[in-house]
Short mmCIF file of C-alpha atoms in Angstrom, two decimals:
data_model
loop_
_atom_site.label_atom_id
_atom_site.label_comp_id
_atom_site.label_asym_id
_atom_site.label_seq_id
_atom_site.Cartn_x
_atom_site.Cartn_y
_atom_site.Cartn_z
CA UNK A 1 -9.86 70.24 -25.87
CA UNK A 2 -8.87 73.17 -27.10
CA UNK A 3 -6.56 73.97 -29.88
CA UNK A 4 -3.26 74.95 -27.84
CA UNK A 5 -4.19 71.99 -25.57
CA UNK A 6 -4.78 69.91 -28.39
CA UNK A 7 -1.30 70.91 -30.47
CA UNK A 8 0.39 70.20 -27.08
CA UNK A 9 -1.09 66.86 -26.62
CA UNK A 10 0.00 65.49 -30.18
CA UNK A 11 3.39 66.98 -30.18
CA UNK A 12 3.92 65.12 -26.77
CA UNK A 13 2.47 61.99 -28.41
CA UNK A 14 5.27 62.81 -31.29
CA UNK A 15 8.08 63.28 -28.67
CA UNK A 16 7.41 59.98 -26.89
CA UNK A 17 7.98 58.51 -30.54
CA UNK A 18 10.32 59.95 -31.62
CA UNK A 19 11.99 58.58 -28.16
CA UNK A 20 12.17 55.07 -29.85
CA UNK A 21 15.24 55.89 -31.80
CA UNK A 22 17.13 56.35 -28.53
CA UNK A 23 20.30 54.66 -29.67
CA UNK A 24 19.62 53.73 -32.94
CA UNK A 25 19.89 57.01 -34.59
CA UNK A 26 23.34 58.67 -34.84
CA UNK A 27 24.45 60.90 -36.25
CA UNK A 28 20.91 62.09 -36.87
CA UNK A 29 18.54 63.20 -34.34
CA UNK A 30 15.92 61.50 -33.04
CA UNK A 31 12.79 62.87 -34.80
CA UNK A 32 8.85 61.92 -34.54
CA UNK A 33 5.44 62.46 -36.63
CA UNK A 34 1.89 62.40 -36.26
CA UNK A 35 -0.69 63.29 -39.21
CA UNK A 36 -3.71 64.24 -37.11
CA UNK A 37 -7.44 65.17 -38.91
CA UNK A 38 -10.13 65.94 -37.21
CA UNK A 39 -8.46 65.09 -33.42
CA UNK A 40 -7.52 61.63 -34.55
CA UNK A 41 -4.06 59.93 -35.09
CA UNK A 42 -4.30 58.84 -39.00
CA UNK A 43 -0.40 58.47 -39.71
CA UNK A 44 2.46 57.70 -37.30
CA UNK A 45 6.60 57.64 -37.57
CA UNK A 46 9.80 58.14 -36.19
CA UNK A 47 13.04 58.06 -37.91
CA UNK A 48 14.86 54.59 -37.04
CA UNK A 49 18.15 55.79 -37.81
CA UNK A 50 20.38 56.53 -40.89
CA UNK A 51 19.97 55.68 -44.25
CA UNK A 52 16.10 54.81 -43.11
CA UNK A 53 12.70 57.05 -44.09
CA UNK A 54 12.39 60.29 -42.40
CA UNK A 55 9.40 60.15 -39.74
CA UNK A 56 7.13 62.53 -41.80
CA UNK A 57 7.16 60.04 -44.85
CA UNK A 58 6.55 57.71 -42.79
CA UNK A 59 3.80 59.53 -40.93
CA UNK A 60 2.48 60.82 -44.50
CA UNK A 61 2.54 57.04 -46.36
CA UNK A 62 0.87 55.53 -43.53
CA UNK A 63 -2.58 58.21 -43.49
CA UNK A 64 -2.34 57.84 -47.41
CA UNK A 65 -5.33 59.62 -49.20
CA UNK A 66 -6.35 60.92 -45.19
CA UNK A 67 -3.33 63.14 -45.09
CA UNK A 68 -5.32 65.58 -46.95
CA UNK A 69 -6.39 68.69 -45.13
CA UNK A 70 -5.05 67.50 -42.25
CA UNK A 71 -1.98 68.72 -39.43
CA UNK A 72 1.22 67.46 -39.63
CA UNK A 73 3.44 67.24 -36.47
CA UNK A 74 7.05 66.89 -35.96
CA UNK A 75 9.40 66.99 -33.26
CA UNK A 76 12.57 68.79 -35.24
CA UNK A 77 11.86 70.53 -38.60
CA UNK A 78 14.49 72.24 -40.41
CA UNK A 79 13.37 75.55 -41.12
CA UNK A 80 12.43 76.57 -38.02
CA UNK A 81 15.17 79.52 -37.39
CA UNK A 82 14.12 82.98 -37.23
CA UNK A 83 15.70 84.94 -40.00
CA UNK A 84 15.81 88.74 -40.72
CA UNK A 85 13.02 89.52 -42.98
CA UNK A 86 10.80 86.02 -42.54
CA UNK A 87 9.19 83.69 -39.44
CA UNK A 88 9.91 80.67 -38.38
CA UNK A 89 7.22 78.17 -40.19
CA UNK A 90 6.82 75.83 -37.29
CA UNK A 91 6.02 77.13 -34.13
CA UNK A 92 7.85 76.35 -30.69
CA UNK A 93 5.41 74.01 -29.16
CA UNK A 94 7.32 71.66 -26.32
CA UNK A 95 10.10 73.15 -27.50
CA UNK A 96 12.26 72.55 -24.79
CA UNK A 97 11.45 68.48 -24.41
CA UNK A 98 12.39 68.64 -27.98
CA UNK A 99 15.98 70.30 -27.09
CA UNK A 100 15.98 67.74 -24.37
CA UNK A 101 15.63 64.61 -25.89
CA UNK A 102 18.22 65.77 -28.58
CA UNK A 103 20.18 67.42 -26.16
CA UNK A 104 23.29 65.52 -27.63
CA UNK A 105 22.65 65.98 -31.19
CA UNK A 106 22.39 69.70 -30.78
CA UNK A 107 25.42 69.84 -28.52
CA UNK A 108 27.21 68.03 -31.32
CA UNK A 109 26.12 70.52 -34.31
CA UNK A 110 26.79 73.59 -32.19
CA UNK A 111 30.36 72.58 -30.94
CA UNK A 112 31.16 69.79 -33.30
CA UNK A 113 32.40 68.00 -29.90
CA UNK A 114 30.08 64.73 -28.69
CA UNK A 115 28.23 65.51 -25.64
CA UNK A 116 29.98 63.82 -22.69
CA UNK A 117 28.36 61.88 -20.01
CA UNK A 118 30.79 61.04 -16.58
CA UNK A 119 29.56 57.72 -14.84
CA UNK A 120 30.95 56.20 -12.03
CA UNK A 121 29.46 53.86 -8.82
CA UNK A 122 30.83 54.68 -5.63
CA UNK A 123 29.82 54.25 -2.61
CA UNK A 124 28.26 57.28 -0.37
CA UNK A 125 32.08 58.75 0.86
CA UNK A 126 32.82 58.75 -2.79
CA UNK A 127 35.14 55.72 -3.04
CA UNK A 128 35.39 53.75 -6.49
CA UNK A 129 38.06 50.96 -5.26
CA UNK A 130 39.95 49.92 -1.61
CA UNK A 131 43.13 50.89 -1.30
CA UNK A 132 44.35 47.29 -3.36
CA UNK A 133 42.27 48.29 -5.97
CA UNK A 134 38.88 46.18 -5.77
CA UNK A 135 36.07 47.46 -7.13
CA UNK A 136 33.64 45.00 -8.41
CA UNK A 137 30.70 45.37 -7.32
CA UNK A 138 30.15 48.51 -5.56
CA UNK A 139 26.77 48.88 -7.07
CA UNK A 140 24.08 46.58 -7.06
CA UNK A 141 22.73 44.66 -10.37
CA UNK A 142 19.83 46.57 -11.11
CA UNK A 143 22.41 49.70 -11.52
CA UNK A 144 24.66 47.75 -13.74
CA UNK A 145 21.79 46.58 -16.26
CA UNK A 146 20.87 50.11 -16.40
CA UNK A 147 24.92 50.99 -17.38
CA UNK A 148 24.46 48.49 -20.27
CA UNK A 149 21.60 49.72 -21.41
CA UNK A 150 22.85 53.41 -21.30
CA UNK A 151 26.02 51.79 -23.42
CA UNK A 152 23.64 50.97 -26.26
CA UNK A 153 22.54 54.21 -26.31
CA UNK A 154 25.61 55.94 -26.84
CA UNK A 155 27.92 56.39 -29.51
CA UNK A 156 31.31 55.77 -27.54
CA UNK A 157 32.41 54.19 -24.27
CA UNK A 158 36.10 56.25 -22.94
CA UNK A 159 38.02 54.38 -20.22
CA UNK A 160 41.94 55.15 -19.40
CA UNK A 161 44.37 52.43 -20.06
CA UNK A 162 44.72 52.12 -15.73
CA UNK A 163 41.17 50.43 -16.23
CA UNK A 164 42.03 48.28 -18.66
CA UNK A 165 45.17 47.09 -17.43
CA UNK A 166 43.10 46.90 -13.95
CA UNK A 167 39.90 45.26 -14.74
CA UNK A 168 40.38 44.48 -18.23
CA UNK A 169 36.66 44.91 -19.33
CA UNK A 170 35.13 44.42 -22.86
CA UNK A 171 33.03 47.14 -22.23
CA UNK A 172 29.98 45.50 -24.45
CA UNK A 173 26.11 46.51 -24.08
CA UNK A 174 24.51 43.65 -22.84
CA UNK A 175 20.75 43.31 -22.54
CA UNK A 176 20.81 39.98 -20.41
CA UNK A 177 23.68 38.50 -18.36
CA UNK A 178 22.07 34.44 -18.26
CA UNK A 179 21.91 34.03 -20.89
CA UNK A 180 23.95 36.49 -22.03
CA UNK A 181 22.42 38.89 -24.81
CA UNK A 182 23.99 41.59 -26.65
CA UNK A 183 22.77 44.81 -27.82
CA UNK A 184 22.50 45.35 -31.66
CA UNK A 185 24.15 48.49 -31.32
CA UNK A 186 27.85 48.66 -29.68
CA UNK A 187 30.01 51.89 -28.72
CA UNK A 188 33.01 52.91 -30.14
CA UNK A 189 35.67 51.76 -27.20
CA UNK A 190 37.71 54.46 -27.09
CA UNK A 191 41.26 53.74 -24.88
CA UNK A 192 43.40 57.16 -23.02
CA UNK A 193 47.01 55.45 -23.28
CA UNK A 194 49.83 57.66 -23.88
CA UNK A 195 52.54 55.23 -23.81
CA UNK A 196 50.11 52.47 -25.58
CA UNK A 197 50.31 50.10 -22.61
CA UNK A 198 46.98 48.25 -23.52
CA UNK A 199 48.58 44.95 -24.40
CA UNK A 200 46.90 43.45 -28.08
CA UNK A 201 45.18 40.40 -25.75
CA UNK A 202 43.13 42.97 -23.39
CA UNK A 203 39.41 42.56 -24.18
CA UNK A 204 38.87 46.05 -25.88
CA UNK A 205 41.39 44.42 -28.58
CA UNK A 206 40.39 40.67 -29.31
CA UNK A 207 37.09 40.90 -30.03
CA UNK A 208 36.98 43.82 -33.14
CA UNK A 209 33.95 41.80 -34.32
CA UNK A 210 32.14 42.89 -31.37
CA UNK A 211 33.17 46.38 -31.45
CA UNK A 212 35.57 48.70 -32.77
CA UNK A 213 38.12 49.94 -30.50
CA UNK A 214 40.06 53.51 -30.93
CA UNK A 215 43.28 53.50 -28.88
CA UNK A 216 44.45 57.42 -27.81
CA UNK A 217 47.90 57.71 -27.63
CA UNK A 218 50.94 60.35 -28.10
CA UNK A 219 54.60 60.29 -29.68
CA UNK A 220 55.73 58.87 -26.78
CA UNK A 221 54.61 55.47 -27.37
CA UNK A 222 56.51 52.90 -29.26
CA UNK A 223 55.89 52.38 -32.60
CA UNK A 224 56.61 48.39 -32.61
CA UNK A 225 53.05 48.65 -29.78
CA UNK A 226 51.71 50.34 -32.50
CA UNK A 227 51.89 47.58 -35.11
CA UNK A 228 50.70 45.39 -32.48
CA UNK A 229 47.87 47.15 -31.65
CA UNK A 230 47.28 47.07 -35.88
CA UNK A 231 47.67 43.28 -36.07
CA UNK A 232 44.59 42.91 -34.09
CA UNK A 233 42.35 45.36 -36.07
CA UNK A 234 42.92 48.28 -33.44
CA UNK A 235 42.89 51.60 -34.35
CA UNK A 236 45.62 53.91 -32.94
CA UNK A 237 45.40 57.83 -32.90
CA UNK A 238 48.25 59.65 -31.94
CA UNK A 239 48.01 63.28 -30.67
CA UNK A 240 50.11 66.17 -29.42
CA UNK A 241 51.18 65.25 -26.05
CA UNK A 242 49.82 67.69 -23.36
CA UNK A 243 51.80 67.70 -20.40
CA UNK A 244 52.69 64.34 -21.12
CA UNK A 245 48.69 62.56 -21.54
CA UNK A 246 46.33 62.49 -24.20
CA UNK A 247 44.59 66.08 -24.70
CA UNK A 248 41.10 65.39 -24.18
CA UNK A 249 39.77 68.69 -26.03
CA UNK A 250 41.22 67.44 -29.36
CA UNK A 251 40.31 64.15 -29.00
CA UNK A 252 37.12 65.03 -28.66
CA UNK A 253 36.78 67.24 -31.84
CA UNK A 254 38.48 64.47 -33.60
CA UNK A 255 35.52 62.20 -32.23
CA UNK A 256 32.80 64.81 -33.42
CA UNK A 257 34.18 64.92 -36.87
CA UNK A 258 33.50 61.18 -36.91
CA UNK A 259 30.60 61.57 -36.59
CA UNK A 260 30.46 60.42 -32.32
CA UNK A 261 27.58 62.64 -30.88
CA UNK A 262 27.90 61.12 -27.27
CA UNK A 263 30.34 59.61 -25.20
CA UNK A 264 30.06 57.85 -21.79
CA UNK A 265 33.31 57.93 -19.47
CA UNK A 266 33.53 55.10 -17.84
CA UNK A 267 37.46 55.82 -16.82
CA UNK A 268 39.23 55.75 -13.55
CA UNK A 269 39.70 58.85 -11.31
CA UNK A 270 42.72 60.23 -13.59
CA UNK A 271 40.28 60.26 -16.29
CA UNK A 272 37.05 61.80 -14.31
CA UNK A 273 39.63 64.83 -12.88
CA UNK A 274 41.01 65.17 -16.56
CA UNK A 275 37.66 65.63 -17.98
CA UNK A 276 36.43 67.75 -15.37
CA UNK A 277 39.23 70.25 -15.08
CA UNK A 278 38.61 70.57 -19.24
CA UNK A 279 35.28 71.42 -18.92
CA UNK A 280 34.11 68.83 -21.26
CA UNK A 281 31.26 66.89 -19.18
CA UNK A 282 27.59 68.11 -19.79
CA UNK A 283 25.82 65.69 -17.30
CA UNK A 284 26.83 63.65 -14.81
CA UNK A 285 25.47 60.54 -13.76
CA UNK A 286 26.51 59.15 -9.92
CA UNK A 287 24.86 55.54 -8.80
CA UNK A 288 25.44 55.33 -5.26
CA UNK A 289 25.39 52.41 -3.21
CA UNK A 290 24.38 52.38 0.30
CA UNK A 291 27.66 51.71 1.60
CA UNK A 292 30.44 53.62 3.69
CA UNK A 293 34.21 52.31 3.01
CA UNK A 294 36.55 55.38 4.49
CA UNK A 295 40.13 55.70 4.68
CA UNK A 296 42.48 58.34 2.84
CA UNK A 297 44.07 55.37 0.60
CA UNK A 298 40.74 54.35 -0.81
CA UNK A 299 40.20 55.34 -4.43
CA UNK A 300 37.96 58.58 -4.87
CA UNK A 301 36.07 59.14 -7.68
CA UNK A 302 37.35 61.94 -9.22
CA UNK A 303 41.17 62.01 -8.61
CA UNK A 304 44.12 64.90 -8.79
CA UNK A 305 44.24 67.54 -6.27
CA UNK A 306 41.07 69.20 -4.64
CA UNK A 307 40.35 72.83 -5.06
CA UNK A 308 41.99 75.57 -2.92
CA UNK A 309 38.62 77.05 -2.03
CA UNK A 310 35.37 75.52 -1.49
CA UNK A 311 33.77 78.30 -4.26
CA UNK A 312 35.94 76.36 -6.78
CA UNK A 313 34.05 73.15 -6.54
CA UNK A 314 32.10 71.87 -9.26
CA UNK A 315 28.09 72.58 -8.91
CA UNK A 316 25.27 70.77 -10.33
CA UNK A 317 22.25 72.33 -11.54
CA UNK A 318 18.93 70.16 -12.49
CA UNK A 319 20.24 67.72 -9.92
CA UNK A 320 17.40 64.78 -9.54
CA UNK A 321 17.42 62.12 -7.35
CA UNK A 322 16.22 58.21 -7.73
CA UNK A 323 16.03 54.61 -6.68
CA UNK A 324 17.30 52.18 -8.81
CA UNK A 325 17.39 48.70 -6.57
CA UNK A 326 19.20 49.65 -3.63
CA UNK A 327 21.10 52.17 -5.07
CA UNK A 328 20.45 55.59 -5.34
CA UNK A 329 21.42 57.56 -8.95
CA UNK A 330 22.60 61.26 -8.47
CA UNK A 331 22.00 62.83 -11.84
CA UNK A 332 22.87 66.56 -13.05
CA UNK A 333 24.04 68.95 -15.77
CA UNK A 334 27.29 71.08 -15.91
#
């Protein structure tokens, strides 16, 4: 093997570790180490989240005295910016699966926003609900594990208060439905009400123990909802009212400076359009199931009104395509 081959081997071996603090990492990124001498693997670690070992001292303790004269890897290192008068002292090797798997990390220290994720099952003319307003289950349950799972992984779940006075859903990471098995790590629920019309006994509020819940709201609510919200250990935000809703864009930097690198919409078609039309969404993620429904009344997707011209539509770019049961998942960045 030779040595660019070999470098690029073991820093792939250090990405795919680093790849097992998926979820358990926030606000740091994830990060992974190998100590390789003489083309073997003496010392492995990734960083398991905050407060824990960084993965080089963990690489570094576990080859003990073998560390010596030999090559350290890792998957983020913090001097690695070119400056002025002196080089980097890493090189760039897989750089870009690095950027990739911290893709919301990086977003998060460059805009101090979280790095937004739209979801949403529909079926293949783009309808979320019938015209009464059932949705459950579009998608099969092979897509919906795969939602929890992608849950766990993120640092907060955003729904609009339609959904929850709709569907009312506790919006938990579950690993297992029978029995049913929880995720260590839960979201931040994070509620778009601007007249705070999520009533205390909705799901997102009884069970605090669970999760936290955030509730977004504006001056226009009432403040006697607001204690009642507060009686049940929910929080309640209240921000300057644009055009009568929540203002996404500074509820999201109020969500960075928490420390909330990614968050999954999960909202209604009020939301989706809202978040669309402020260019907040990085990737979108569309599990389609292999059914037609039709009809004008039937819920789209992504509501408010369409674009004037068909060069205003939204485009995807890295668009892949997959199977998951017998649904099909549409995924792509913005």
């Amino acid at each position: 093997m030779t040595a660019p081959t070999q470098h690029l081997y073991f820093m792939t071996q250090a990405l795919r570790l680093a790849a097992k603090g998926l979820g358990q990492t926030s606000p740091n990124p994830m990060v992974g180490s190998l100590v390789v001498k003489n083309g073997r693997i003496v010392g492995r670690g990734y960083h398991q989240g905050p407060g824990q070992p960084h993965a080089e001292i963990l690489a570094l303790t576990q080859a003990g005295p073998r560390a010596k004269g030999a090559t350290l890897y890792v998957t983020l290192e913090p001097c690695c910016h070119l400056l002025k008068r002196t080089p980097p002292c890493v090189t760039g090797i897989a750089g870009e699966e690095a950027s990739q798997l911290n893709r919301a990390y990086l977003h998060w220290m460059r805009t101090g926003r979280p790095y937004v994720i739209f979801k949403a099952g529909m079926t293949l003319d783009g309808k979320v609900a019938t015209a009464k307003g059932e949705s459950r289950w579009i998608t099969g349950p092979l897509a919906r594990r795969e939602v929890h799972r992608l849950r766990s992984q993120v640092d907060a779940v955003l729904i609009g208060v339609g959904t929850v006075l709709k569907d009312n859903p506790s919006l938990a990471a579950r690993l297992s439905d029978r029995p049913v098995k929880l995720a260590p790590k839960q979201p931040l629920r994070v509620v778009l009400d601007s007249q705070l019309r999520t009533k205390p006994t909705a799901k997102v509020c009884t069970d605090q123990d669970l999760a936290k819940t955030l509730i977004a709201t504006t001056s226009r609510a009432a403040t006697s909802r607001r204690r009642l919200l507060a009686l049940a250990g929910v929080e309640v935000v209240s921000l300057s009212a644009k055009n009568g809703q929540v203002p996404l864009r500074a509820l999201m930097t109020l969500l960075g400076k928490r420390g909330i690198t990614s968050v999954l919409i999960e909202g209604g078609s009020t939301v989706n359009a809202a978040a669309l039309r402020a260019k907040l969404v990085n990737r979108v993620l569309l599990y389609l199931a292999p059914t037609l429904m039709g009809g004008q009344d039937a819920k789209s997707v992504i509501g408010g009104r369409s674009p004037k011209q068909l060069a205003q539509a939204i485009r995807l770019r890295d668009v892949t395509v997959r199977r998951v049961g017998g649904d099909l998942v549409v995924e792509g960045d913005l």
